[in-house]
Structure formats: structure tokens, C-alpha cells
């Protein structure tokens, strides 16, 4: 004999599952944005401006140029990064030979390379116009032979990063709209199963606020539970990925991930409460004949 459905029964599990899936997808998009921004930041921090020095410069002259460059506002200031690296012409020749597998000294008879400074640039100056101005400023320093950087690289990276952010933001927005509509419909169906109970409460004199209160509280709890489950799934996915994908650990920003989980929780409560309130308001205004 089939089990009879109790009066006032409510599909809590279905709503929580829908909210969890929805919030997980939104959180996953947020996680991708966080890690892509960190990746771009790391790429920018590794872009260098190379300052080639005059060959006749003494060690004191080179140190003087180093001290002048060190205090420039565009030089990267990060605790775990050495902003300026001195490279002698011997080290540069070694790097060149290792990269090309050709020893130019055998047919030139000398090392034509120069001592240089490799300067890491702060992210705020990662634009073609600003890099061009940095090049001009550095070449005005006495003892500097030439300043070189990869021209157009900054603009190319910035353009591609903008495209990535637009795609991710558009995808997240579309997903958010679809998910809110789906969750809203799920809650509407749940409230639909309660329409006669709501009408009975109205008939015995219950006010709209009295009727709405337990449903809205339930919607908040469902949203919170869905947010907690989605947050746990996000953290679990992130930890599995970090342990199995080499180099992914450097992209993690745990403070931002905590903020993301908090946003997912808040969004879950907001969707649960607003969808429940909206669905209830419809049935509270509905005429008795329309309930059938």
C-alpha cells in the first residue's frame, strides 16, 4: 500500500539539492576568476625591463645606477620577489649559449654582451604607454646604454585578459539568471503543494505575516544549508585540484576563497528568502477558485 503524503509536507531535499547545485556552479565561476587573476598577476610580475650598462662603467658607477633605479616608484615591491637582479656579461653569455647551443666567442674572439640590470615592474605600470615612459626615464640616467622590454606584450596580455574576464563574467551572469529561475520555479512548485494549507490558515484568521514567517525562515535555512554544502564542495574540489595539479598551489589566495564562500552562503540565503517570499505572495492574493 503506497505511503500517504502528510498534509503540509514540503520537498526540502529537492529544494536544498537545487540550491546546492546552483550555488556550486556560481562559486565555481568565482573560483576560476580568482585563480585567473592570480595567474595574470604572476605573469605580470615576471615581465622584466632590462637596463644595459655602458662598458666603461666602474663597479661604483654600476652601484650608483642600481641605487637610483631601486627607489623608482614603478619597481615591484613584493616580500618574496627580488625586484632588481644584476647580470654580468659573463652570466648573460652563459645564458645565451645554453639557450642557443652556440658559442659566439669562438668566432668573435670576445664577449660583446654588456652588464645589465633586470628590473621587475609593478602591475600598475603594466601598460604600453607607461612602459614606454619608463624606458625614456631610465635611458636618461648617466651610464645607461640602452633599456629594452618586450614591446606590445603588455597590450596583448591586457587585451586577452579583458576578453577572458568578459567571457567569465558573461558566463557567470547567464548561469546566475538561469539558476535563479530554476530555483525559483522549484520553490514555486513546493509552495504550490501548500496552497490549500495556506488558504486554510487564512480562513481561520491568520495574518499574512504569520503565514509567511515559517516559510521564509525555512527558505533562509534551506539557502544556508545549500550554501554550506556548495562551499564544502568548492573547498573539496579546490583541495583535490591543488594536490593533483602541479603548480596550482601558487594560484591559491585563501583569503579571497573565504570571501567567495561567504558570498555563496549569503547568496543562498538571499535566493531562498526572496523566492519563497515571492511565491507566497502570489498564493496569498489568489482567489479560492484559482487554487484549483
Short mmCIF file of C-alpha atoms in Angstrom, two decimals:
data_model
loop_
_atom_site.label_atom_id
_atom_site.label_comp_id
_atom_site.label_asym_id
_atom_site.label_seq_id
_atom_site.Cartn_x
_atom_site.Cartn_y
_atom_site.Cartn_z
CA UNK A 1 0.00 0.00 0.00
CA UNK A 2 1.59 3.34 -1.01
CA UNK A 3 2.57 5.69 1.76
CA UNK A 4 0.19 8.61 2.11
CA UNK A 5 1.61 12.09 1.83
CA UNK A 6 1.21 14.10 5.01
CA UNK A 7 -0.69 17.36 4.95
CA UNK A 8 1.76 20.24 4.89
CA UNK A 9 4.67 18.09 3.70
CA UNK A 10 7.38 20.09 1.97
CA UNK A 11 10.03 18.91 -0.54
CA UNK A 12 13.00 20.20 1.50
CA UNK A 13 15.53 17.79 -0.02
CA UNK A 14 14.67 18.76 -3.60
CA UNK A 15 14.97 22.49 -2.86
CA UNK A 16 18.28 22.09 -0.97
CA UNK A 17 19.72 19.97 -3.80
CA UNK A 18 18.68 22.56 -6.40
CA UNK A 19 20.17 25.40 -4.36
CA UNK A 20 23.38 23.45 -3.73
CA UNK A 21 23.89 22.71 -7.44
CA UNK A 22 23.11 26.31 -8.36
CA UNK A 23 25.40 27.85 -5.76
CA UNK A 24 28.22 25.42 -6.58
CA UNK A 25 28.18 26.47 -10.25
CA UNK A 26 28.20 30.15 -9.30
CA UNK A 27 31.02 29.57 -6.80
CA UNK A 28 32.99 27.59 -9.38
CA UNK A 29 32.85 30.55 -11.77
CA UNK A 30 34.07 32.78 -8.94
CA UNK A 31 36.92 30.36 -8.21
CA UNK A 32 38.00 30.47 -11.86
CA UNK A 33 38.03 34.27 -11.78
CA UNK A 34 40.13 34.37 -8.60
CA UNK A 35 42.71 31.95 -9.94
CA UNK A 36 42.85 33.55 -13.40
CA UNK A 37 43.51 36.96 -11.79
CA UNK A 38 46.30 35.45 -9.70
CA UNK A 39 47.81 33.82 -12.79
CA UNK A 40 47.77 37.14 -14.65
CA UNK A 41 49.37 38.83 -11.63
CA UNK A 42 52.18 36.25 -11.59
CA UNK A 43 52.75 36.69 -15.34
CA UNK A 44 52.95 40.46 -14.93
CA UNK A 45 55.37 40.18 -12.02
CA UNK A 46 57.75 38.16 -14.20
CA UNK A 47 57.87 40.72 -17.01
CA UNK A 48 61.25 42.47 -16.89
CA UNK A 49 62.73 45.69 -18.14
CA UNK A 50 66.42 45.18 -18.96
CA UNK A 51 68.88 48.02 -18.43
CA UNK A 52 72.14 47.55 -20.35
CA UNK A 53 75.07 49.47 -18.88
CA UNK A 54 77.99 51.23 -20.53
CA UNK A 55 81.07 49.01 -20.82
CA UNK A 56 83.42 51.55 -19.27
CA UNK A 57 81.41 51.84 -16.05
CA UNK A 58 83.20 51.01 -12.81
CA UNK A 59 81.66 48.90 -10.04
CA UNK A 60 80.90 52.10 -8.12
CA UNK A 61 79.14 53.54 -11.17
CA UNK A 62 77.02 50.40 -11.55
CA UNK A 63 76.10 50.50 -7.84
CA UNK A 64 75.12 54.15 -8.23
CA UNK A 65 72.73 53.31 -11.08
CA UNK A 66 71.32 50.41 -9.04
CA UNK A 67 70.59 52.74 -6.13
CA UNK A 68 68.88 55.27 -8.42
CA UNK A 69 66.68 52.61 -10.04
CA UNK A 70 65.85 50.94 -6.72
CA UNK A 71 63.83 53.93 -5.45
CA UNK A 72 61.77 54.36 -8.63
CA UNK A 73 58.01 54.03 -7.96
CA UNK A 74 57.50 51.54 -10.79
CA UNK A 75 59.87 48.93 -9.32
CA UNK A 76 57.99 45.94 -7.91
CA UNK A 77 57.92 45.84 -4.12
CA UNK A 78 57.00 42.32 -3.02
CA UNK A 79 58.30 40.39 0.00
CA UNK A 80 59.03 37.16 -1.89
CA UNK A 81 60.40 38.69 -5.11
CA UNK A 82 63.81 40.22 -5.79
CA UNK A 83 62.90 43.34 -7.79
CA UNK A 84 66.31 44.04 -9.37
CA UNK A 85 68.84 41.44 -10.46
CA UNK A 86 72.37 42.32 -11.61
CA UNK A 87 73.54 40.14 -14.52
CA UNK A 88 77.18 40.29 -15.58
CA UNK A 89 78.12 39.91 -19.23
CA UNK A 90 79.67 36.52 -18.40
CA UNK A 91 76.37 35.27 -16.93
CA UNK A 92 74.49 36.67 -19.92
CA UNK A 93 76.86 34.86 -22.31
CA UNK A 94 76.33 31.60 -20.42
CA UNK A 95 72.54 32.00 -20.66
CA UNK A 96 72.81 32.77 -24.39
CA UNK A 97 74.95 29.70 -25.08
CA UNK A 98 72.62 27.44 -23.06
CA UNK A 99 69.62 28.78 -24.94
CA UNK A 100 71.03 28.72 -28.49
CA UNK A 101 73.65 25.95 -28.13
CA UNK A 102 76.08 28.22 -29.99
CA UNK A 103 79.27 29.70 -28.56
CA UNK A 104 79.69 33.09 -30.25
CA UNK A 105 83.04 33.65 -28.50
CA UNK A 106 84.68 31.03 -30.76
CA UNK A 107 84.24 33.13 -33.91
CA UNK A 108 84.05 36.64 -32.40
CA UNK A 109 87.03 36.20 -30.12
CA UNK A 110 85.39 38.26 -27.35
CA UNK A 111 82.19 38.67 -25.37
CA UNK A 112 80.17 41.55 -26.95
CA UNK A 113 77.46 41.48 -24.29
CA UNK A 114 77.08 44.08 -21.52
CA UNK A 115 76.46 44.01 -17.81
CA UNK A 116 72.78 44.64 -17.14
CA UNK A 117 70.05 45.12 -14.55
CA UNK A 118 66.82 43.16 -14.83
CA UNK A 119 64.01 45.13 -13.21
CA UNK A 120 60.60 43.71 -12.35
CA UNK A 121 57.77 46.22 -12.82
CA UNK A 122 54.78 46.84 -10.57
CA UNK A 123 51.41 45.73 -12.02
CA UNK A 124 50.07 49.29 -12.04
CA UNK A 125 52.61 50.20 -14.74
CA UNK A 126 51.83 47.24 -16.96
CA UNK A 127 50.62 49.27 -19.94
CA UNK A 128 52.42 50.03 -23.18
CA UNK A 129 52.32 53.82 -22.66
CA UNK A 130 53.67 53.59 -19.11
CA UNK A 131 56.39 51.10 -20.08
CA UNK A 132 57.46 53.39 -22.89
CA UNK A 133 57.73 56.27 -20.41
CA UNK A 134 59.75 54.07 -18.02
CA UNK A 135 62.15 53.29 -20.87
CA UNK A 136 62.63 57.00 -21.59
CA UNK A 137 63.18 57.86 -17.91
CA UNK A 138 65.75 55.10 -17.39
CA UNK A 139 67.71 55.97 -20.54
CA UNK A 140 68.23 59.50 -19.13
CA UNK A 141 70.34 58.05 -16.28
CA UNK A 142 74.07 58.53 -16.83
CA UNK A 143 75.86 55.26 -17.60
CA UNK A 144 72.79 53.55 -19.09
CA UNK A 145 73.47 52.35 -22.64
CA UNK A 146 70.01 51.03 -23.56
CA UNK A 147 66.72 49.96 -21.99
CA UNK A 148 64.83 47.04 -23.53
CA UNK A 149 61.47 45.41 -22.88
CA UNK A 150 59.10 43.27 -24.93
CA UNK A 151 57.12 45.90 -26.76
CA UNK A 152 53.37 45.33 -27.34
CA UNK A 153 53.46 42.42 -24.88
CA UNK A 154 51.65 44.43 -22.20
CA UNK A 155 48.85 45.50 -24.52
CA UNK A 156 48.45 41.97 -25.91
CA UNK A 157 48.22 40.48 -22.42
CA UNK A 158 45.82 43.19 -21.24
CA UNK A 159 43.56 42.66 -24.27
CA UNK A 160 43.49 38.89 -23.78
CA UNK A 161 42.87 39.23 -20.03
CA UNK A 162 39.96 41.59 -20.71
CA UNK A 163 38.46 39.06 -23.12
CA UNK A 164 38.81 36.27 -20.55
CA UNK A 165 37.14 38.36 -17.83
CA UNK A 166 34.30 39.35 -20.16
CA UNK A 167 33.69 35.70 -21.11
CA UNK A 168 33.78 34.52 -17.48
CA UNK A 169 31.58 37.38 -16.28
CA UNK A 170 29.06 36.77 -19.07
CA UNK A 171 29.00 33.05 -18.34
CA UNK A 172 28.56 33.66 -14.60
CA UNK A 173 25.76 36.18 -15.23
CA UNK A 174 23.92 33.84 -17.62
CA UNK A 175 24.32 30.96 -15.16
CA UNK A 176 23.07 33.14 -12.30
CA UNK A 177 19.93 34.14 -14.25
CA UNK A 178 19.18 30.55 -15.33
CA UNK A 179 19.86 29.16 -11.86
CA UNK A 180 17.71 31.77 -10.09
CA UNK A 181 14.84 30.99 -12.47
CA UNK A 182 15.21 27.23 -11.93
CA UNK A 183 15.42 27.54 -8.14
CA UNK A 184 12.53 30.00 -8.17
CA UNK A 185 10.40 27.51 -10.12
CA UNK A 186 11.36 24.70 -7.73
CA UNK A 187 10.26 26.76 -4.73
CA UNK A 188 7.08 27.79 -6.56
CA UNK A 189 6.22 24.13 -7.05
CA UNK A 190 6.89 23.49 -3.36
CA UNK A 191 4.64 26.38 -2.33
CA UNK A 192 2.01 25.17 -4.81
CA UNK A 193 1.73 21.94 -2.82
CA UNK A 194 0.98 24.10 0.24
CA UNK A 195 -1.69 26.30 -1.34
CA UNK A 196 -4.70 24.68 0.43
CA UNK A 197 -2.92 24.75 3.79
CA UNK A 198 -2.20 28.46 3.25
CA UNK A 199 -5.87 29.08 2.38
CA UNK A 200 -7.00 27.17 5.48
CA UNK A 201 -4.78 29.36 7.66
CA UNK A 202 -6.28 32.47 6.04
CA UNK A 203 -9.80 31.20 6.70
CA UNK A 204 -9.16 30.84 10.44
CA UNK A 205 -7.91 34.44 10.62
CA UNK A 206 -4.13 34.12 10.31
CA UNK A 207 -2.43 37.28 9.05
CA UNK A 208 -0.17 37.28 6.00
CA UNK A 209 2.88 37.95 8.18
CA UNK A 210 2.03 35.00 10.46
CA UNK A 211 1.64 32.69 7.43
CA UNK A 212 4.79 33.90 5.69
CA UNK A 213 7.12 33.80 8.69
CA UNK A 214 7.74 29.99 8.95
CA UNK A 215 8.06 29.61 5.17
CA UNK A 216 10.52 32.48 4.87
CA UNK A 217 12.57 31.13 7.79
CA UNK A 218 12.54 27.72 6.13
CA UNK A 219 13.66 29.30 2.87
CA UNK A 220 16.56 31.02 4.68
CA UNK A 221 17.59 27.74 6.33
CA UNK A 222 17.40 25.89 3.00
CA UNK A 223 19.51 28.58 1.36
CA UNK A 224 22.04 28.44 4.20
CA UNK A 225 22.26 24.63 4.05
CA UNK A 226 22.62 24.77 0.26
CA UNK A 227 25.34 27.41 0.64
CA UNK A 228 27.23 25.35 3.22
CA UNK A 229 27.10 22.24 1.03
CA UNK A 230 28.16 24.22 -2.05
CA UNK A 231 31.00 25.84 -0.08
CA UNK A 232 32.23 22.44 1.15
CA UNK A 233 32.12 21.09 -2.40
CA UNK A 234 34.11 24.09 -3.67
CA UNK A 235 36.76 23.71 -0.97
CA UNK A 236 36.93 19.97 -1.58
CA UNK A 237 37.34 20.47 -5.33
CA UNK A 238 39.99 23.12 -4.77
CA UNK A 239 41.99 20.90 -2.40
CA UNK A 240 41.83 17.90 -4.76
CA UNK A 241 42.98 20.10 -7.66
CA UNK A 242 45.88 21.57 -5.64
CA UNK A 243 47.11 18.11 -4.67
CA UNK A 244 46.89 16.68 -8.17
CA UNK A 245 47.80 19.59 -10.47
CA UNK A 246 51.44 20.68 -10.28
CA UNK A 247 51.95 24.42 -9.80
CA UNK A 248 48.32 25.13 -8.95
CA UNK A 249 49.18 25.84 -5.31
CA UNK A 250 50.81 29.16 -6.25
CA UNK A 251 47.47 30.40 -7.65
CA UNK A 252 45.61 29.96 -4.37
CA UNK A 253 44.50 33.07 -2.47
CA UNK A 254 42.82 31.62 0.61
CA UNK A 255 41.55 34.97 1.92
CA UNK A 256 39.64 35.53 -1.32
CA UNK A 257 38.35 31.94 -1.30
CA UNK A 258 36.94 32.55 2.20
CA UNK A 259 35.21 35.69 0.90
CA UNK A 260 33.86 33.69 -2.07
CA UNK A 261 32.39 31.04 0.25
CA UNK A 262 30.81 33.79 2.39
CA UNK A 263 29.27 35.30 -0.77
CA UNK A 264 27.91 31.87 -1.77
CA UNK A 265 26.33 31.47 1.68
CA UNK A 266 24.79 34.94 1.55
CA UNK A 267 23.53 34.37 -1.99
CA UNK A 268 21.95 31.08 -0.93
CA UNK A 269 20.04 32.74 1.90
CA UNK A 270 19.01 35.64 -0.36
CA UNK A 271 17.71 33.35 -3.13
CA UNK A 272 15.91 31.11 -0.63
CA UNK A 273 14.19 34.00 1.14
CA UNK A 274 13.32 36.08 -1.94
CA UNK A 275 11.98 33.13 -3.96
CA UNK A 276 9.90 31.87 -1.03
CA UNK A 277 8.51 35.32 -0.28
CA UNK A 278 7.64 35.97 -3.94
CA UNK A 279 5.89 32.60 -4.35
CA UNK A 280 3.93 33.01 -1.11
CA UNK A 281 2.74 36.49 -2.05
CA UNK A 282 1.12 35.07 -5.16
CA UNK A 283 -0.94 32.47 -3.31
CA UNK A 284 -1.88 34.87 -0.53
CA UNK A 285 -3.53 37.12 -3.13
CA UNK A 286 -5.10 34.32 -5.16
CA UNK A 287 -8.87 33.80 -5.19
CA UNK A 288 -10.23 30.47 -3.93
CA UNK A 289 -11.40 29.32 -7.38
CA UNK A 290 -7.91 29.93 -8.81
CA UNK A 291 -6.36 27.47 -6.33
CA UNK A 292 -7.91 24.62 -8.28
#
